[in-house]
């Protein structure tokens, strides 16, 4: 066993993590580890474990110790004494002991004259640290021990830096030292080592700057002057003649530069391996482009002895036009040492002189804040030893041979590290969750993080208080402002360089409630053709005001959205903004209406109210419909939420009702109840009884998925009553069918039969043949559940005849699937194959993806029953692929269960178990009890095959609980619970099988 306290408490056995238990057990073990070999008394343990110890404290300590003893292996001993506990461990088991041993070995190596070996040992010691000591565990002893170990670590850091400097490691050491000094600004020995390293790198001016920063920090924090070591080093640097100090026009490499390791390493490698390089670093304002360019330039300083140049081209500077090529060339010539009087006035002559001067030199040129490629081209040296790093907010693809480096926001871990460095780790580490919130609210934008952290470290706030400020848009704008620098101001600079029509669309994009959008949505909102909107969006991407996550979808960074919204509020009237919103909301309403028609044909209960009918993206198939709804449904939900919160009642009820068929088929249950309740409130506010009826049905659907059957029946009864009151009998038929389905799920099979029969009669009375046939199929489903196979067969055959006469091929597919299932139940597998194969063929002919997927899933089951395992696997995989492609969650669950049953029959137990677990997880997330019950049956078969009798019984019992009362499906697990050697529908394989168990025969139409 290995024990770790240099970070979160960690136990590892044979390289694998070992779980200990709750916080009390962890804290007790931590206290014992901090005092290995010594008795920790009961009184001390009680004081450390409780602020206000209970009467049973001693007994609870004994219980916690017993839990610890269970994980301590034989090579370590937890010994109980009269006064407390003692933990004895073998050498090398505790990381803190290993850390100290390596420190001792390092000093021994130094005394033997082996500094390189000492460096390796010190680095190995520091590599043991995973974070603050015993992260998350607090007590007086733990805090004191942590402080002591932190001091030992800092001393090791200082010793390592000093030894590396002695060995001549200067360039690689500088960046690490700068970060450590930023984290520990009052640590004078670290600061002295950084000054020495800068001096050896020829950057004496920077070394003196580091001293001055330390002097100010000591004065502000402690009211003290630098100590003797720093003052002596400062004096030595000042005594050296100025001529030996190498000047560099590069800005100072910021000491708290954080993250971007992969970009830095890649850039350094790319520059070092090419004789001539042009690098174009691109990204939005505040993303850290200049910091990266300067950091890389400092890393490479020693490789360019003939000159390092830096020019701010002012491409995006408030109140200042971009710098001309002539002015930039003058600065470059001066920086490489050309006297002012020798620099020509004519820009072309300056360029010629620049090319001549650098033709035989190795120079590094940083061209910052470039307006575009045209501004940069005259400044490119073209010499074989020259490297140019161009920084711009615009894409610079037209610069020939340039290597593009596009910066995104910081990864979460790097964003948190940056906040810690600027704000100070002490206060930040006390609230890790709040720090994560803050960097998220900063959009992980480096500039925003720096400003927010700077404000925080100068105020007596908690990090949680800072997070609360950043959650409010107006307060966020103030929080992201420091002196004359603001995030909004930096971002707005890019906006002011756009043409008016580009500015207009950029402002309107801030109104989009969802996370992303495409050109069609942008065009609808602006009232322009799609191709015009596409051109503007692409230009905004080129300017890094928009991000493009996929080929056809765009999004705004959160802080760019804030900036655009402020600009919109200033430029447009509230009525103009509402018109743009109305256009956008109508677009989503129309899209949900049109693209949902193929999902649930024949069930359109209303037409949406559109003031601004938009054009839609093309769709050639049901698959196109699903793809578009999959891309947009989150945006539609966001629009519905906004509409509900801001009084847009029409959109607030119509959009959820139109979207519900897709949400249901895709198994997207989260938030549906709240969405539907909001729709009901909006319809009631309008006095729209049709909207009320539909919203009530949707509420009932959401409640049904949650198992709240009593409420479901009440809401559906009210919905049906409203439909009858309005004379909307087709809607009443649909409500009766929903009522019957809910009664089935509640185990009320006889009541369901009554509801479906009433739906049949009502549909017949209004001559709605399709609704009549579908309700007849529903009745057949109940008959099957009740074991009335003859009645079910008659209903299915009658429905098949009616659909064939009407020429409704989709309905024919539905009935054929039901006939196939019924044939399975009666042991007529050959008949089932004929029906299901025909259903697959017809589905493919008419492009009915849902019918194809369900037919394939149950055809696979039939093939498995017949012993045709290869065919069963093939069609099962097709069924699974089809269901996933079309967002069909229940058919996906059926396909997973059916394929798993085939794998088990073929002896592929591991694959079968994985699929059943996937089916169970999908069913749990999507509230699909029948799918989940079948998955439990499969897991029970696996457990039984392994001889795990109790686990098998548990899973079969879970399946029985999930099936509706009276459902014949429950006979599968009940058969096994009654007879260990029983065979059921799920586990038979071969032509001799005759099954007596029903699978749900649900209508897909």
Short mmCIF file of C-alpha atoms in Angstrom, two decimals, residues 175-390:
data_model
loop_
_atom_site.label_atom_id
_atom_site.label_comp_id
_atom_site.label_asym_id
_atom_site.label_seq_id
_atom_site.Cartn_x
_atom_site.Cartn_y
_atom_site.Cartn_z
CA UNK A 175 9.83 31.04 -17.17
CA UNK A 176 9.51 28.74 -14.15
CA UNK A 177 11.19 31.21 -11.82
CA UNK A 178 8.98 34.06 -13.03
CA UNK A 179 5.87 32.04 -12.21
CA UNK A 180 7.18 31.04 -8.78
CA UNK A 181 8.06 34.63 -7.91
CA UNK A 182 4.58 35.75 -8.98
CA UNK A 183 3.06 33.08 -6.72
CA UNK A 184 5.36 33.97 -3.78
CA UNK A 185 6.17 37.66 -4.29
CA UNK A 186 7.61 38.13 -0.76
CA UNK A 187 10.04 35.19 -1.06
CA UNK A 188 13.33 37.09 -1.40
CA UNK A 189 15.57 34.13 -2.14
CA UNK A 190 13.42 33.16 -5.14
CA UNK A 191 13.48 36.74 -6.38
CA UNK A 192 17.26 36.85 -6.04
CA UNK A 193 17.62 33.66 -8.09
CA UNK A 194 15.39 35.12 -10.83
CA UNK A 195 17.51 38.30 -10.89
CA UNK A 196 20.71 36.24 -11.25
CA UNK A 197 19.16 34.18 -14.05
CA UNK A 198 18.06 37.31 -15.94
CA UNK A 199 21.52 38.79 -15.51
CA UNK A 200 23.17 35.68 -16.93
CA UNK A 201 20.73 35.79 -19.85
CA UNK A 202 22.00 39.29 -20.65
CA UNK A 203 18.79 40.94 -19.38
CA UNK A 204 20.22 43.07 -16.60
CA UNK A 205 17.58 45.74 -17.12
CA UNK A 206 14.85 43.15 -16.54
CA UNK A 207 16.72 41.94 -13.44
CA UNK A 208 16.68 45.46 -12.03
CA UNK A 209 12.94 45.67 -12.82
CA UNK A 210 12.35 42.47 -10.84
CA UNK A 211 14.16 44.00 -7.87
CA UNK A 212 12.03 47.14 -8.03
CA UNK A 213 8.82 45.06 -8.17
CA UNK A 214 9.97 43.15 -5.08
CA UNK A 215 10.83 46.34 -3.23
CA UNK A 216 7.32 47.69 -3.87
CA UNK A 217 5.65 44.43 -2.83
CA UNK A 218 7.58 44.28 0.45
CA UNK A 219 6.77 47.90 1.22
CA UNK A 220 3.06 47.53 0.45
CA UNK A 221 2.54 44.19 2.19
CA UNK A 222 4.98 44.32 5.13
CA UNK A 223 6.15 47.92 5.33
CA UNK A 224 9.72 46.62 5.05
CA UNK A 225 12.75 47.08 2.80
CA UNK A 226 14.47 44.26 0.87
CA UNK A 227 16.81 42.11 2.93
CA UNK A 228 20.63 42.15 2.75
CA UNK A 229 20.88 39.49 0.01
CA UNK A 230 18.60 41.35 -2.40
CA UNK A 231 20.19 44.72 -1.65
CA UNK A 232 23.69 43.33 -2.16
CA UNK A 233 22.71 41.74 -5.49
CA UNK A 234 21.02 44.98 -6.58
CA UNK A 235 24.17 46.95 -5.83
CA UNK A 236 26.30 44.48 -7.81
CA UNK A 237 24.08 44.85 -10.86
CA UNK A 238 24.26 48.63 -10.68
CA UNK A 239 28.08 48.64 -10.47
CA UNK A 240 28.43 46.90 -13.85
CA UNK A 241 29.04 49.26 -16.81
CA UNK A 242 25.86 49.89 -18.83
CA UNK A 243 27.60 48.70 -21.99
CA UNK A 244 27.40 45.07 -20.92
CA UNK A 245 23.61 45.22 -20.53
CA UNK A 246 21.93 43.84 -23.66
CA UNK A 247 18.95 45.99 -24.59
CA UNK A 248 15.87 44.39 -26.07
CA UNK A 249 12.82 46.19 -27.46
CA UNK A 250 10.69 43.17 -26.56
CA UNK A 251 8.13 43.87 -23.84
CA UNK A 252 8.86 42.18 -20.52
CA UNK A 253 7.73 38.56 -20.41
CA UNK A 254 4.86 38.64 -17.91
CA UNK A 255 5.86 36.64 -14.83
CA UNK A 256 2.46 35.00 -14.41
CA UNK A 257 2.21 33.69 -17.97
CA UNK A 258 0.07 30.57 -17.59
CA UNK A 259 -0.95 27.71 -19.84
CA UNK A 260 -0.52 27.49 -23.61
CA UNK A 261 2.17 24.84 -23.11
CA UNK A 262 1.30 22.98 -26.29
CA UNK A 263 1.23 26.19 -28.37
CA UNK A 264 4.54 27.38 -26.89
CA UNK A 265 6.29 24.05 -27.44
CA UNK A 266 4.96 23.76 -30.97
CA UNK A 267 5.98 27.31 -31.91
CA UNK A 268 9.47 26.97 -30.44
CA UNK A 269 9.98 23.67 -32.28
CA UNK A 270 8.62 25.09 -35.55
CA UNK A 271 10.86 28.15 -35.38
CA UNK A 272 13.97 26.21 -34.39
CA UNK A 273 13.63 23.71 -37.24
CA UNK A 274 13.10 26.20 -40.10
CA UNK A 275 15.59 28.55 -41.67
CA UNK A 276 12.88 31.13 -42.29
CA UNK A 277 9.53 31.28 -40.54
CA UNK A 278 6.47 33.51 -40.49
CA UNK A 279 4.02 32.70 -37.71
CA UNK A 280 0.57 34.34 -37.61
CA UNK A 281 -1.03 34.22 -34.14
CA UNK A 282 -4.74 34.99 -34.47
CA UNK A 283 -7.64 35.28 -32.04
CA UNK A 284 -10.25 37.53 -30.47
CA UNK A 285 -9.34 40.52 -28.35
CA UNK A 286 -8.16 39.60 -24.85
CA UNK A 287 -7.37 36.00 -25.77
CA UNK A 288 -3.66 36.36 -24.96
CA UNK A 289 -2.09 36.62 -28.43
CA UNK A 290 0.53 39.24 -27.51
CA UNK A 291 1.42 37.48 -24.27
CA UNK A 292 2.06 34.26 -26.18
CA UNK A 293 4.13 35.99 -28.88
CA UNK A 294 6.28 37.83 -26.33
CA UNK A 295 6.71 34.70 -24.20
CA UNK A 296 7.89 32.66 -27.19
CA UNK A 297 10.17 35.49 -28.31
CA UNK A 298 11.87 35.56 -24.91
CA UNK A 299 12.24 31.77 -25.00
CA UNK A 300 14.11 32.15 -28.30
CA UNK A 301 16.14 35.30 -27.53
CA UNK A 302 19.52 33.58 -27.37
CA UNK A 303 19.03 32.11 -30.85
CA UNK A 304 18.86 35.57 -32.47
CA UNK A 305 22.07 37.40 -31.54
CA UNK A 306 21.71 39.93 -34.36
CA UNK A 307 18.54 41.52 -33.13
CA UNK A 308 15.09 41.23 -31.60
CA UNK A 309 12.48 43.69 -32.84
CA UNK A 310 9.00 44.57 -31.63
CA UNK A 311 6.50 46.95 -33.22
CA UNK A 312 2.90 47.66 -32.22
CA UNK A 313 1.25 48.27 -35.60
CA UNK A 314 -1.82 49.80 -33.88
CA UNK A 315 -4.20 47.90 -36.15
CA UNK A 316 -6.86 47.86 -33.43
CA UNK A 317 -6.07 50.78 -31.13
CA UNK A 318 -8.76 53.17 -29.92
CA UNK A 319 -8.56 56.64 -31.45
CA UNK A 320 -5.43 55.84 -33.47
CA UNK A 321 -5.18 54.85 -37.14
CA UNK A 322 -3.10 51.81 -38.07
CA UNK A 323 0.62 52.52 -38.37
CA UNK A 324 1.90 53.12 -41.90
CA UNK A 325 4.51 50.84 -43.42
CA UNK A 326 6.99 53.72 -43.50
CA UNK A 327 6.64 54.47 -39.79
CA UNK A 328 6.93 50.78 -38.91
CA UNK A 329 10.08 50.41 -41.04
CA UNK A 330 11.66 53.39 -39.29
CA UNK A 331 11.11 51.75 -35.90
CA UNK A 332 12.49 48.42 -37.13
CA UNK A 333 15.62 50.04 -38.57
CA UNK A 334 16.30 51.91 -35.35
CA UNK A 335 15.87 48.74 -33.31
CA UNK A 336 18.60 46.95 -35.28
CA UNK A 337 20.96 49.85 -34.76
CA UNK A 338 20.64 52.06 -37.86
CA UNK A 339 21.23 55.72 -36.84
CA UNK A 340 18.24 58.01 -37.31
CA UNK A 341 20.10 60.27 -39.73
CA UNK A 342 20.79 57.32 -42.06
CA UNK A 343 17.13 56.26 -42.37
CA UNK A 344 15.62 57.44 -45.72
CA UNK A 345 12.41 59.45 -45.83
CA UNK A 346 10.92 57.54 -48.77
CA UNK A 347 9.04 54.38 -47.63
CA UNK A 348 10.30 52.30 -50.56
CA UNK A 349 13.88 53.30 -49.79
CA UNK A 350 13.32 52.37 -46.17
CA UNK A 351 12.11 48.94 -47.21
CA UNK A 352 15.17 48.42 -49.40
CA UNK A 353 17.46 49.42 -46.52
CA UNK A 354 15.56 47.10 -44.15
CA UNK A 355 15.95 44.15 -46.53
CA UNK A 356 19.66 44.92 -46.97
CA UNK A 357 20.36 45.28 -43.24
CA UNK A 358 18.72 41.98 -42.26
CA UNK A 359 19.85 39.95 -45.29
CA UNK A 360 22.82 38.46 -43.42
CA UNK A 361 21.44 38.59 -39.90
CA UNK A 362 19.56 36.25 -37.59
CA UNK A 363 16.74 38.48 -36.36
CA UNK A 364 13.47 37.88 -34.55
CA UNK A 365 10.66 40.31 -35.39
CA UNK A 366 7.36 40.57 -33.48
CA UNK A 367 4.71 42.55 -35.38
CA UNK A 368 1.91 43.06 -32.88
CA UNK A 369 -1.67 44.27 -33.38
CA UNK A 370 -1.66 44.00 -37.17
CA UNK A 371 -4.67 45.33 -39.07
CA UNK A 372 -4.28 42.85 -41.90
CA UNK A 373 -1.99 41.21 -44.41
CA UNK A 374 -1.50 44.39 -46.48
CA UNK A 375 -0.03 46.19 -43.51
CA UNK A 376 2.37 43.36 -42.74
CA UNK A 377 3.75 42.41 -46.16
CA UNK A 378 6.12 45.41 -46.60
CA UNK A 379 7.74 44.61 -43.24
CA UNK A 380 8.63 40.96 -43.90
CA UNK A 381 12.44 40.65 -44.04
CA UNK A 382 12.70 37.69 -46.40
CA UNK A 383 16.17 36.77 -45.07
CA UNK A 384 16.99 33.09 -44.47
CA UNK A 385 17.83 33.70 -40.80
CA UNK A 386 14.82 35.83 -39.98
CA UNK A 387 11.74 34.82 -37.98
CA UNK A 388 8.59 36.94 -37.90
CA UNK A 389 5.76 36.51 -35.40
CA UNK A 390 2.65 38.41 -36.50
#
